[in-house]
mmCIF file of C-alpha atoms in Angstrom:
data_model
loop_
_atom_site.group_PDB
_atom_site.id
_atom_site.type_symbol
_atom_site.label_atom_id
_atom_site.label_comp_id
_atom_site.label_asym_id
_atom_site.label_seq_id
_atom_site.Cartn_x
_atom_site.Cartn_y
_atom_site.Cartn_z
ATOM 1 C CA MET I 1 26.017 -6.837 -23.357
ATOM 2 C CA THR I 2 22.946 -9.067 -23.551
ATOM 3 C CA ARG I 3 21.930 -10.637 -20.255
ATOM 4 C CA SER I 4 19.699 -13.663 -19.775
ATOM 5 C CA LEU I 5 16.536 -13.313 -17.715
ATOM 6 C CA THR I 6 13.999 -15.638 -16.124
ATOM 7 C CA ILE I 7 10.630 -14.273 -14.974
ATOM 8 C CA LEU I 8 8.860 -16.065 -12.118
ATOM 9 C CA GLY I 9 5.271 -14.828 -12.100
ATOM 10 C CA ALA I 10 5.245 -13.723 -15.724
ATOM 11 C CA THR I 11 1.456 -13.453 -16.051
ATOM 12 C CA GLY I 12 0.880 -11.211 -13.021
ATOM 13 C CA SER I 13 1.003 -7.426 -12.926
ATOM 14 C CA ILE I 14 4.730 -7.299 -12.140
ATOM 15 C CA GLY I 15 5.477 -9.894 -14.797
ATOM 16 C CA ARG I 16 3.523 -7.981 -17.427
ATOM 17 C CA SER I 17 5.344 -4.755 -16.567
ATOM 18 C CA THR I 18 8.651 -6.624 -16.736
ATOM 19 C CA ALA I 19 7.751 -7.840 -20.217
ATOM 20 C CA ASP I 20 7.170 -4.230 -21.268
ATOM 21 C CA VAL I 21 10.613 -3.238 -19.965
ATOM 22 C CA VAL I 22 12.274 -6.170 -21.732
ATOM 23 C CA LEU I 23 10.504 -5.475 -25.024
ATOM 24 C CA ALA I 24 11.644 -1.866 -24.838
ATOM 25 C CA HIS I 25 15.235 -3.137 -24.633
ATOM 26 C CA ARG I 26 15.275 -6.206 -26.855
ATOM 27 C CA ASP I 27 19.031 -6.016 -27.402
ATOM 28 C CA ALA I 28 19.762 -5.943 -23.662
ATOM 29 C CA PHE I 29 17.916 -9.125 -22.618
ATOM 30 C CA ARG I 30 17.442 -12.709 -23.689
ATOM 31 C CA VAL I 31 14.583 -14.464 -21.882
ATOM 32 C CA GLU I 32 15.478 -17.926 -20.660
ATOM 33 C CA ALA I 33 12.266 -18.981 -18.924
ATOM 34 C CA VAL I 34 8.856 -17.725 -17.845
ATOM 35 C CA VAL I 35 6.669 -19.128 -15.076
ATOM 36 C CA GLY I 36 2.928 -18.701 -14.571
ATOM 37 C CA GLY I 37 0.284 -19.951 -12.177
ATOM 38 C CA ARG I 38 -2.892 -21.417 -13.703
ATOM 39 C CA ASP I 39 -3.511 -19.526 -16.962
ATOM 40 C CA ALA I 40 -1.853 -21.624 -19.671
ATOM 41 C CA LEU I 41 -2.935 -19.410 -22.561
ATOM 42 C CA ALA I 42 -1.665 -16.221 -20.905
ATOM 43 C CA LEU I 43 1.673 -17.871 -20.156
ATOM 44 C CA ALA I 44 1.993 -19.151 -23.706
ATOM 45 C CA GLU I 45 1.321 -15.658 -25.025
ATOM 46 C CA VAL I 46 4.008 -14.026 -22.885
ATOM 47 C CA ALA I 47 6.463 -16.820 -23.728
ATOM 48 C CA ARG I 48 5.936 -16.163 -27.432
ATOM 49 C CA ARG I 49 6.141 -12.371 -27.041
ATOM 50 C CA LEU I 50 9.442 -12.608 -25.194
ATOM 51 C CA GLY I 51 10.933 -15.493 -27.179
ATOM 52 C CA ALA I 52 11.474 -17.561 -24.031
ATOM 53 C CA LYS I 53 13.210 -20.928 -24.237
ATOM 54 C CA PHE I 54 11.094 -22.579 -21.557
ATOM 55 C CA ALA I 55 7.659 -21.999 -20.006
ATOM 56 C CA ALA I 56 6.468 -23.582 -16.761
ATOM 57 C CA LEU I 57 2.952 -23.560 -15.344
ATOM 58 C CA ALA I 58 2.504 -24.182 -11.606
ATOM 59 C CA ASP I 59 -0.843 -25.922 -12.085
ATOM 60 C CA GLU I 60 -0.206 -29.424 -13.448
ATOM 61 C CA ARG I 61 -3.710 -29.568 -14.880
ATOM 62 C CA GLY I 62 -2.816 -26.907 -17.448
ATOM 63 C CA GLY I 63 0.244 -28.676 -18.782
ATOM 64 C CA GLU I 64 -1.383 -30.080 -21.908
ATOM 65 C CA ALA I 65 -3.083 -26.775 -22.747
ATOM 66 C CA LEU I 66 0.275 -25.016 -22.426
ATOM 67 C CA ARG I 67 2.002 -27.578 -24.624
ATOM 68 C CA GLN I 68 -0.645 -27.218 -27.319
ATOM 69 C CA ALA I 69 -0.575 -23.413 -27.145
ATOM 70 C CA LEU I 70 3.195 -23.492 -27.714
ATOM 71 C CA SER I 71 3.103 -26.133 -30.455
ATOM 72 C CA GLY I 72 5.354 -25.204 -33.355
ATOM 73 C CA THR I 73 7.109 -22.371 -31.503
ATOM 74 C CA GLY I 74 10.152 -24.352 -30.381
ATOM 75 C CA ILE I 75 9.493 -23.284 -26.783
ATOM 76 C CA ASP I 76 9.763 -26.178 -24.332
ATOM 77 C CA SER I 77 7.208 -26.374 -21.533
ATOM 78 C CA GLY I 78 6.343 -28.162 -18.318
ATOM 79 C CA ALA I 79 3.806 -28.061 -15.531
ATOM 80 C CA GLY I 80 3.800 -28.621 -11.793
ATOM 81 C CA GLN I 81 6.206 -27.740 -9.022
ATOM 82 C CA THR I 82 9.083 -29.679 -10.584
ATOM 83 C CA ALA I 83 8.797 -27.635 -13.774
ATOM 84 C CA VAL I 84 8.636 -24.380 -11.815
ATOM 85 C CA LEU I 85 11.808 -25.271 -9.914
ATOM 86 C CA GLU I 86 13.491 -26.303 -13.177
ATOM 87 C CA ALA I 87 12.711 -22.869 -14.597
ATOM 88 C CA ALA I 88 14.106 -21.165 -11.495
ATOM 89 C CA LYS I 89 17.348 -23.137 -11.700
ATOM 90 C CA ARG I 90 18.011 -22.714 -15.421
ATOM 91 C CA GLU I 91 21.056 -20.658 -16.325
ATOM 92 C CA ALA I 92 20.213 -16.958 -16.252
ATOM 93 C CA ASP I 93 22.004 -13.807 -15.176
ATOM 94 C CA ILE I 94 18.879 -12.328 -13.544
ATOM 95 C CA VAL I 95 15.777 -13.934 -12.060
ATOM 96 C CA LEU I 96 12.792 -11.628 -11.600
ATOM 97 C CA ALA I 97 10.920 -13.204 -8.675
ATOM 98 C CA ALA I 98 7.294 -12.075 -8.750
ATOM 99 C CA ILE I 99 5.234 -15.125 -7.764
ATOM 100 C CA SER I 100 2.732 -13.852 -5.217
ATOM 101 C CA GLY I 101 2.552 -15.165 -1.663
ATOM 102 C CA THR I 102 4.444 -17.920 0.120
ATOM 103 C CA ALA I 103 4.091 -20.022 -3.044
ATOM 104 C CA GLY I 104 6.945 -17.918 -4.416
ATOM 105 C CA LEU I 105 9.385 -18.779 -1.633
ATOM 106 C CA ALA I 106 10.607 -22.198 -2.831
ATOM 107 C CA PRO I 107 11.272 -21.194 -6.473
ATOM 108 C CA THR I 108 12.851 -17.885 -5.430
ATOM 109 C CA HIS I 109 15.120 -19.703 -2.991
ATOM 110 C CA ALA I 110 15.957 -22.298 -5.654
ATOM 111 C CA ALA I 111 17.017 -19.444 -7.945
ATOM 112 C CA LEU I 112 19.853 -18.389 -5.611
ATOM 113 C CA LYS I 113 23.107 -19.048 -7.465
ATOM 114 C CA PRO I 114 26.624 -17.585 -7.354
ATOM 115 C CA GLY I 115 26.843 -14.256 -9.137
ATOM 116 C CA ARG I 116 23.162 -14.187 -10.012
ATOM 117 C CA ARG I 117 20.919 -11.201 -9.380
ATOM 118 C CA ILE I 118 17.508 -11.833 -7.861
ATOM 119 C CA ALA I 119 15.191 -8.949 -8.705
ATOM 120 C CA LEU I 120 12.893 -9.530 -5.776
ATOM 121 C CA ALA I 121 9.188 -8.718 -5.917
ATOM 122 C CA ASN I 122 8.107 -11.642 -3.729
ATOM 123 C CA LYS I 123 8.196 -10.085 -0.257
ATOM 124 C CA GLU I 124 7.151 -13.358 1.388
ATOM 125 C CA SER I 125 10.613 -14.791 0.719
ATOM 126 C CA LEU I 126 11.912 -12.354 3.327
ATOM 127 C CA VAL I 127 8.846 -12.110 5.566
ATOM 128 C CA CYS I 128 8.502 -15.880 5.907
ATOM 129 C CA ALA I 129 12.182 -16.906 5.852
ATOM 130 C CA GLY I 130 14.233 -13.714 5.832
ATOM 131 C CA ASP I 131 17.136 -14.791 8.027
ATOM 132 C CA ALA I 132 17.635 -18.099 6.194
ATOM 133 C CA PHE I 133 17.037 -16.629 2.731
ATOM 134 C CA MET I 134 19.482 -13.761 3.146
ATOM 135 C CA ALA I 135 22.089 -16.038 4.758
ATOM 136 C CA ASP I 136 21.879 -18.400 1.793
ATOM 137 C CA ALA I 137 22.106 -15.489 -0.638
ATOM 138 C CA ARG I 138 25.281 -14.260 1.067
ATOM 139 C CA ARG I 139 26.720 -17.775 1.198
ATOM 140 C CA VAL I 140 26.413 -18.352 -2.556
ATOM 141 C CA GLY I 141 27.143 -14.758 -3.543
ATOM 142 C CA ALA I 142 23.753 -13.903 -5.059
ATOM 143 C CA GLU I 143 22.741 -10.245 -5.309
ATOM 144 C CA ILE I 144 19.298 -9.287 -4.018
ATOM 145 C CA MET I 145 17.822 -6.236 -5.735
ATOM 146 C CA PRO I 146 14.391 -5.051 -4.514
ATOM 147 C CA VAL I 147 11.647 -4.456 -7.058
ATOM 148 C CA ASP I 148 8.893 -3.122 -4.791
ATOM 149 C CA SER I 149 8.715 0.613 -5.448
ATOM 150 C CA GLU I 150 9.250 1.435 -1.764
ATOM 151 C CA HIS I 151 12.308 -0.749 -1.275
ATOM 152 C CA ASN I 152 13.771 0.190 -4.616
ATOM 153 C CA ALA I 153 13.453 3.853 -3.624
ATOM 154 C CA LEU I 154 15.119 3.133 -0.263
ATOM 155 C CA ASP I 155 17.898 1.184 -1.990
ATOM 156 C CA GLN I 156 18.702 4.223 -4.101
ATOM 157 C CA ALA I 157 18.321 6.694 -1.231
ATOM 158 C CA LEU I 158 20.578 4.655 1.054
ATOM 159 C CA ALA I 159 23.394 4.995 -1.478
ATOM 160 C CA ALA I 160 23.736 8.598 -0.256
ATOM 161 C CA GLY I 161 25.374 7.561 3.023
ATOM 162 C CA ARG I 162 26.350 4.789 5.428
ATOM 163 C CA ASN I 163 23.907 2.449 7.158
ATOM 164 C CA GLY I 164 25.287 3.515 10.509
ATOM 165 C CA ASP I 165 24.220 7.082 9.788
ATOM 166 C CA VAL I 166 20.587 6.168 9.092
ATOM 167 C CA GLU I 167 18.260 7.520 11.752
ATOM 168 C CA LYS I 168 15.067 6.344 10.087
ATOM 169 C CA ALA I 169 14.100 4.666 6.811
ATOM 170 C CA ILE I 170 10.495 5.375 5.870
ATOM 171 C CA ILE I 171 8.261 3.685 3.315
ATOM 172 C CA THR I 172 5.038 5.256 2.127
ATOM 173 C CA ALA I 173 1.484 3.986 1.740
ATOM 174 C CA THR I 174 -1.333 5.470 -0.289
ATOM 175 C CA GLY I 175 -3.689 4.639 2.563
ATOM 176 C CA GLY I 176 -5.717 2.300 0.363
ATOM 177 C CA PRO I 177 -9.392 2.626 -0.506
ATOM 178 C CA PHE I 178 -10.427 3.304 3.114
ATOM 179 C CA ARG I 179 -7.984 6.074 4.014
ATOM 180 C CA ASN I 180 -10.782 8.464 4.956
ATOM 181 C CA THR I 181 -13.493 5.913 5.733
ATOM 182 C CA PRO I 182 -14.931 5.629 9.281
ATOM 183 C CA ARG I 183 -14.211 2.391 11.114
ATOM 184 C CA GLU I 184 -17.895 1.437 11.275
ATOM 185 C CA GLN I 185 -18.164 1.621 7.494
ATOM 186 C CA ILE I 186 -14.892 -0.235 6.933
ATOM 187 C CA ALA I 187 -16.200 -3.082 9.091
ATOM 188 C CA LYS I 188 -19.027 -3.649 6.582
ATOM 189 C CA ALA I 189 -16.831 -3.427 3.468
ATOM 190 C CA SER I 190 -16.947 -6.231 0.931
ATOM 191 C CA ALA I 191 -13.857 -7.808 -0.579
ATOM 192 C CA LYS I 192 -14.706 -6.095 -3.859
ATOM 193 C CA GLU I 193 -14.639 -2.708 -2.145
ATOM 194 C CA ALA I 194 -11.393 -3.531 -0.341
ATOM 195 C CA SER I 195 -9.784 -4.615 -3.619
ATOM 196 C CA ALA I 196 -10.367 -1.235 -5.279
ATOM 197 C CA HIS I 197 -6.883 0.220 -4.851
ATOM 198 C CA PRO I 198 -6.818 3.955 -5.595
ATOM 199 C CA VAL I 199 -3.441 3.999 -7.396
ATOM 200 C CA TRP I 200 -1.784 0.657 -8.171
ATOM 201 C CA SER I 201 -3.054 -2.193 -10.344
ATOM 202 C CA MET I 202 -2.207 -5.360 -8.425
ATOM 203 C CA GLY I 203 -3.687 -8.760 -7.582
ATOM 204 C CA SER I 204 -6.718 -9.036 -5.297
ATOM 205 C CA LYS I 205 -4.788 -10.394 -2.317
ATOM 206 C CA ILE I 206 -2.213 -7.608 -2.421
ATOM 207 C CA ASN I 207 -4.970 -5.042 -2.879
ATOM 208 C CA ILE I 208 -6.698 -6.272 0.270
ATOM 209 C CA ASP I 209 -3.386 -6.237 2.151
ATOM 210 C CA SER I 210 -3.115 -2.623 1.058
ATOM 211 C CA ALA I 211 -6.619 -1.904 2.365
ATOM 212 C CA THR I 212 -5.733 -3.372 5.792
ATOM 213 C CA LEU I 213 -2.203 -1.815 5.663
ATOM 214 C CA MET I 214 -0.800 -5.296 6.310
ATOM 215 C CA ASN I 215 1.103 -4.801 3.067
ATOM 216 C CA LYS I 216 3.060 -1.956 4.674
ATOM 217 C CA GLY I 217 3.763 -4.090 7.712
ATOM 218 C CA LEU I 218 5.114 -6.887 5.535
ATOM 219 C CA GLU I 219 7.230 -4.318 3.686
ATOM 220 C CA LEU I 220 8.741 -3.135 6.979
ATOM 221 C CA ILE I 221 9.803 -6.716 7.718
ATOM 222 C CA GLU I 222 11.194 -6.998 4.197
ATOM 223 C CA ALA I 223 13.130 -3.747 4.627
ATOM 224 C CA HIS I 224 14.635 -5.060 7.859
ATOM 225 C CA HIS I 225 16.151 -8.019 6.016
ATOM 226 C CA LEU I 226 17.128 -6.125 2.877
ATOM 227 C CA PHE I 227 18.906 -3.261 4.599
ATOM 228 C CA GLY I 228 19.836 -4.595 8.040
ATOM 229 C CA LEU I 229 17.790 -1.964 9.886
ATOM 230 C CA GLY I 230 16.057 -2.680 13.186
ATOM 231 C CA ALA I 231 12.393 -2.009 13.916
ATOM 232 C CA ASP I 232 13.277 1.235 15.714
ATOM 233 C CA ARG I 233 14.784 2.617 12.493
ATOM 234 C CA LEU I 234 11.852 1.771 10.199
ATOM 235 C CA ASP I 235 8.556 3.590 9.806
ATOM 236 C CA VAL I 236 5.524 4.173 7.558
ATOM 237 C CA LEU I 237 3.926 7.396 6.336
ATOM 238 C CA VAL I 238 0.634 7.663 4.463
ATOM 239 C CA HIS I 239 1.183 9.574 1.220
ATOM 240 C CA PRO I 240 -1.891 9.380 -1.039
ATOM 241 C CA GLU I 241 -0.234 10.903 -4.128
ATOM 242 C CA ALA I 242 2.196 7.922 -4.350
ATOM 243 C CA ILE I 243 5.043 10.092 -5.645
ATOM 244 C CA VAL I 244 7.512 9.739 -2.768
ATOM 245 C CA HIS I 245 8.081 6.005 -2.335
ATOM 246 C CA GLY I 246 10.792 5.925 0.299
ATOM 247 C CA LEU I 247 12.755 8.360 2.472
ATOM 248 C CA VAL I 248 15.943 8.093 4.515
ATOM 249 C CA GLN I 249 16.406 10.446 7.432
ATOM 250 C CA TRP I 250 20.073 10.825 8.369
ATOM 251 C CA THR I 251 21.644 11.548 11.735
ATOM 252 C CA ASP I 252 22.621 15.060 10.613
ATOM 253 C CA GLY I 253 18.987 15.965 9.891
ATOM 254 C CA ALA I 254 19.159 15.610 6.107
ATOM 255 C CA VAL I 255 16.591 13.521 4.239
ATOM 256 C CA THR I 256 17.123 11.643 0.963
ATOM 257 C CA ALA I 257 13.982 10.564 -0.859
ATOM 258 C CA GLY I 258 13.130 8.437 -3.882
ATOM 259 C CA LEU I 259 10.429 9.982 -6.093
ATOM 260 C CA ALA I 260 8.756 8.700 -9.239
ATOM 261 C CA LEU I 261 5.370 8.518 -10.872
ATOM 262 C CA PRO I 262 3.465 5.402 -9.702
ATOM 263 C CA ASP I 263 4.466 3.045 -12.504
ATOM 264 C CA MET I 264 6.091 -0.289 -11.645
ATOM 265 C CA LYS I 265 8.164 -0.174 -14.811
ATOM 266 C CA VAL I 266 10.349 2.428 -13.081
ATOM 267 C CA PRO I 267 11.612 0.209 -10.208
ATOM 268 C CA ILE I 268 11.668 -2.840 -12.492
ATOM 269 C CA ALA I 269 13.958 -1.042 -14.949
ATOM 270 C CA ASN I 270 16.176 -0.020 -12.054
ATOM 271 C CA ALA I 271 16.348 -3.586 -10.735
ATOM 272 C CA LEU I 272 17.281 -4.926 -14.189
ATOM 273 C CA ARG I 273 19.876 -2.272 -14.963
ATOM 274 C CA GLY I 274 23.447 -3.084 -15.897
ATOM 275 C CA ASP I 275 26.355 -0.675 -15.590
ATOM 276 C CA GLY I 276 24.009 2.162 -16.492
ATOM 277 C CA ARG I 277 20.296 2.803 -16.157
ATOM 278 C CA LEU I 278 17.822 1.650 -18.780
ATOM 279 C CA ARG I 279 16.236 4.512 -20.642
ATOM 280 C CA MET I 280 12.448 4.243 -20.420
ATOM 281 C CA ASP I 281 9.993 6.154 -22.591
ATOM 282 C CA LEU I 282 7.662 6.996 -19.696
ATOM 283 C CA PRO I 283 5.991 10.237 -18.564
ATOM 284 C CA ARG I 284 8.364 12.345 -16.467
ATOM 285 C CA LEU I 285 7.582 13.541 -12.980
ATOM 286 C CA ASP I 286 6.369 17.137 -13.069
ATOM 287 C CA LEU I 287 6.191 18.388 -9.498
ATOM 288 C CA ALA I 288 4.892 21.789 -10.558
ATOM 289 C CA ALA I 289 1.939 20.148 -12.278
ATOM 290 C CA ILE I 290 1.239 17.993 -9.227
ATOM 291 C CA GLY I 291 1.505 21.059 -7.021
ATOM 292 C CA ARG I 292 1.109 19.432 -3.621
ATOM 293 C CA LEU I 293 2.411 16.356 -1.795
ATOM 294 C CA SER I 294 0.702 15.397 1.458
ATOM 295 C CA PHE I 295 1.675 13.103 4.300
ATOM 296 C CA GLU I 296 -0.058 11.764 7.390
ATOM 297 C CA ARG I 297 0.495 9.116 10.019
ATOM 298 C CA PRO I 298 -1.369 5.801 9.694
ATOM 299 C CA ASP I 299 -4.376 5.265 11.963
ATOM 300 C CA ASP I 300 -3.635 2.231 14.139
ATOM 301 C CA ASP I 301 -7.237 2.008 15.332
ATOM 302 C CA ARG I 302 -8.749 1.670 11.862
ATOM 303 C CA PHE I 303 -5.840 -0.394 10.510
ATOM 304 C CA PRO I 304 -4.652 -2.741 13.298
ATOM 305 C CA CYS I 305 -2.798 -5.068 10.907
ATOM 306 C CA LEU I 306 0.059 -2.584 10.667
ATOM 307 C CA SER I 307 0.563 -2.677 14.443
ATOM 308 C CA LEU I 308 0.471 -6.479 14.397
ATOM 309 C CA ALA I 309 3.195 -6.556 11.752
ATOM 310 C CA LYS I 310 5.353 -4.096 13.685
ATOM 311 C CA ALA I 311 4.988 -6.279 16.789
ATOM 312 C CA ALA I 312 6.010 -9.358 14.796
ATOM 313 C CA LEU I 313 9.073 -7.529 13.498
ATOM 314 C CA ARG I 314 10.076 -6.547 17.023
ATOM 315 C CA ALA I 315 9.521 -10.104 18.283
ATOM 316 C CA GLY I 316 11.607 -11.599 15.483
ATOM 317 C CA GLY I 317 12.258 -15.316 15.234
ATOM 318 C CA ALA I 318 9.343 -17.164 13.694
ATOM 319 C CA MET I 319 6.754 -14.497 14.448
ATOM 320 C CA PRO I 320 6.843 -12.800 11.000
ATOM 321 C CA THR I 321 6.375 -16.267 9.459
ATOM 322 C CA VAL I 322 3.340 -16.867 11.654
ATOM 323 C CA LEU I 323 1.940 -13.411 10.905
ATOM 324 C CA ASN I 324 2.219 -13.883 7.154
ATOM 325 C CA ALA I 325 0.722 -17.382 7.157
ATOM 326 C CA ALA I 326 -2.265 -16.376 9.297
ATOM 327 C CA ASN I 327 -2.838 -13.318 7.137
ATOM 328 C CA GLU I 328 -2.864 -15.296 3.902
ATOM 329 C CA ILE I 329 -5.496 -17.658 5.304
ATOM 330 C CA ALA I 330 -7.598 -14.845 6.755
ATOM 331 C CA VAL I 331 -7.482 -12.790 3.545
ATOM 332 C CA GLY I 332 -8.493 -15.877 1.561
ATOM 333 C CA ALA I 333 -11.472 -16.366 3.871
ATOM 334 C CA TYR I 334 -12.428 -12.694 3.517
ATOM 335 C CA MET I 335 -12.243 -12.929 -0.266
ATOM 336 C CA ALA I 336 -14.508 -15.991 -0.077
ATOM 337 C CA GLY I 337 -17.058 -14.076 1.991
ATOM 338 C CA ALA I 338 -16.606 -16.207 5.115
ATOM 339 C CA ILE I 339 -15.428 -13.416 7.434
ATOM 340 C CA GLY I 340 -15.544 -9.637 7.722
ATOM 341 C CA PHE I 341 -12.823 -7.051 7.222
ATOM 342 C CA TYR I 342 -11.764 -6.755 10.861
ATOM 343 C CA ASP I 343 -11.892 -10.525 11.341
ATOM 344 C CA ILE I 344 -8.640 -10.568 9.329
ATOM 345 C CA SER I 345 -6.711 -8.729 12.039
ATOM 346 C CA GLU I 346 -8.501 -10.654 14.802
ATOM 347 C CA ILE I 347 -7.511 -14.022 13.344
ATOM 348 C CA VAL I 348 -3.927 -12.884 12.781
ATOM 349 C CA GLU I 349 -3.697 -11.588 16.339
ATOM 350 C CA ARG I 350 -5.087 -14.807 17.824
ATOM 351 C CA VAL I 351 -2.671 -16.996 15.876
ATOM 352 C CA CYS I 352 0.301 -14.788 16.740
ATOM 353 C CA SER I 353 -0.703 -14.765 20.419
ATOM 354 C CA THR I 354 -0.791 -18.565 20.455
ATOM 355 C CA PHE I 355 2.730 -18.749 19.063
ATOM 356 C CA SER I 356 4.133 -15.875 21.152
ATOM 357 C CA GLY I 357 4.796 -18.008 24.219
ATOM 358 C CA ARG I 358 6.738 -20.664 22.357
ATOM 359 C CA GLN I 359 9.970 -18.664 22.067
ATOM 360 C CA ILE I 360 10.780 -20.017 18.617
ATOM 361 C CA SER I 361 14.312 -18.919 17.795
ATOM 362 C CA THR I 362 15.593 -17.677 14.461
ATOM 363 C CA LEU I 363 14.650 -20.035 11.643
ATOM 364 C CA SER I 364 17.929 -21.204 10.162
ATOM 365 C CA THR I 365 16.549 -22.911 7.057
ATOM 366 C CA VAL I 366 13.774 -22.305 4.563
ATOM 367 C CA ALA I 367 12.404 -25.766 5.382
ATOM 368 C CA GLU I 368 11.997 -24.763 9.033
ATOM 369 C CA ALA I 369 10.199 -21.595 7.993
ATOM 370 C CA LEU I 370 7.836 -23.512 5.730
ATOM 371 C CA ALA I 371 7.049 -25.977 8.549
ATOM 372 C CA ILE I 372 6.065 -23.123 10.874
ATOM 373 C CA ASP I 373 4.131 -21.556 8.003
ATOM 374 C CA GLN I 374 2.050 -24.715 7.581
ATOM 375 C CA GLU I 375 1.407 -25.007 11.308
ATOM 376 C CA ALA I 376 0.226 -21.393 11.521
ATOM 377 C CA ARG I 377 -2.013 -21.857 8.473
ATOM 378 C CA ALA I 378 -3.672 -24.885 10.042
ATOM 379 C CA MET I 379 -4.330 -22.902 13.208
ATOM 380 C CA ALA I 380 -5.800 -19.981 11.251
ATOM 381 C CA ARG I 381 -8.079 -22.303 9.265
ATOM 382 C CA ARG I 382 -9.578 -23.585 12.507
ATOM 383 C CA LEU I 383 -10.589 -20.009 13.349
ATOM 384 C CA ILE I 384 -12.598 -19.532 10.159
ATOM 385 C CA PRO I 385 -16.265 -19.699 11.225
ATOM 386 C CA ALA I 386 -17.738 -20.982 7.960
ATOM 387 C CA PRO I 387 -16.639 -23.531 5.344
ATOM 388 C CA VAL I 388 -15.066 -22.065 2.231
ATOM 389 C CA GLU I 389 -13.462 -23.411 -0.883
ATOM 390 C CA ALA I 390 -10.155 -25.094 -0.088
ATOM 391 C CA VAL I 391 -8.436 -23.201 -2.896
ATOM 392 C CA GLN I 392 -9.070 -19.965 -0.995
ATOM 393 C CA LEU I 393 -7.278 -21.273 2.116
ATOM 394 C CA ARG I 394 -4.262 -23.052 0.659
#
C-alpha cells in the first residue's frame, strides 16, 4: 500500500537521508509536500527528485526563486510561515518532522491530525512544549514515532517488556570532538573545532550541542516525554563507536539494546515502516570486524551542559523550555564568535537560575511554551557581551 508523506526540513541532513529511503522504495511512498529553510534551489531539487505536489520555503525572500526553479514541473510552491503551515496541514499519512530548533515546533504541532504518524526528528517540540505537545497528540489520536537514533533504538528495545519493569533507559553519546580534550584546551576551542563531529554529519548547531553534550541532555528530556520515564530512570553513557544507540535495563537484571551502524537511514526507515520493515541496501553490522565496544561515564566537569539539562528535567514545568531557549541563543553567539565555549553553559545556567524561583507550572499549551521561550531568549541575549548579527540570535 502506498502511503503519502510530507517532509518538514527536506534540505537538511535528516531530510536528505529521508529522500534516500523514499527513493529506495518508490512504490511505498507518495510525497505530498516538502519544506525547506532558506535554500530555494536545494528545495526545488528535492521536490523534483521526489515528485512532491507542493514545496514551501520558510524564508519569504526566496519565494520567487523557488517558483522559477519549479517552473514547468507542475509542483505548486509558497514561501513564508503561512506556506510552511499549509504544507504541514496537507493530507498525508506520515509527516517527517525534521526542521531544526524551536522553529520546527509550530509546523510539527500543526501536523498533528487524527490517525497520522509524526516521524519526529525535531526534539525541540518535546523539549520546549512536551507536556502540551504529547497531550494534543493523544487527544487527536496522532502517533509519535521517534527518528533520533537513540530514541528509535529505545522504542524498539522497550517493546521487549512493560514500562513498569524498566529500571533504567540509557541513551549513548559519542562524546563529541572533545571527548579526550583537557578542559583548558576546550575553553579555547573555536566554533569550527566544536562543529567537527567525529561520527555524524549534522548541522552546525546540533554539532556544537554534541560537543557540549547539551544534545544528550535535550534527548533525555525528549525521552521522558516519549516514553513516560522519570529523570531517575534515564541516563547517558559515552560510547565513541556509536554502535549501541540505546539500552533498557530491566528490573530482573536483563538488558535489551538497540544496535546499528551509525547511518540515519536506519532509524528513518524504521520510523516510516508499515506492517513490516523496509528493506534497506545498507552495510550490515559486523561485530567481529569491529572487535570492541567501549563505554564510559560523561565528565560533568568538562561538559556542564549535561548536568544543567538533567536539572531542568528534574525541575519540570517550564524549565526545559527555558534551558532550550537560552542554549539556542548562546550557541548562536558562540557560532558568531561573540562568546567562548564555556560561556554557553554559563549563560544557560544564569537564565535558568533567574527562572527557577518563579515556580512556573506545567505549560498546558504550545502558545504558553512559546511565550516562555521568547522571554528566556530575550534574557539570554542581554547576557551576550558583544553585538552579533541578529540572524544568529533569533
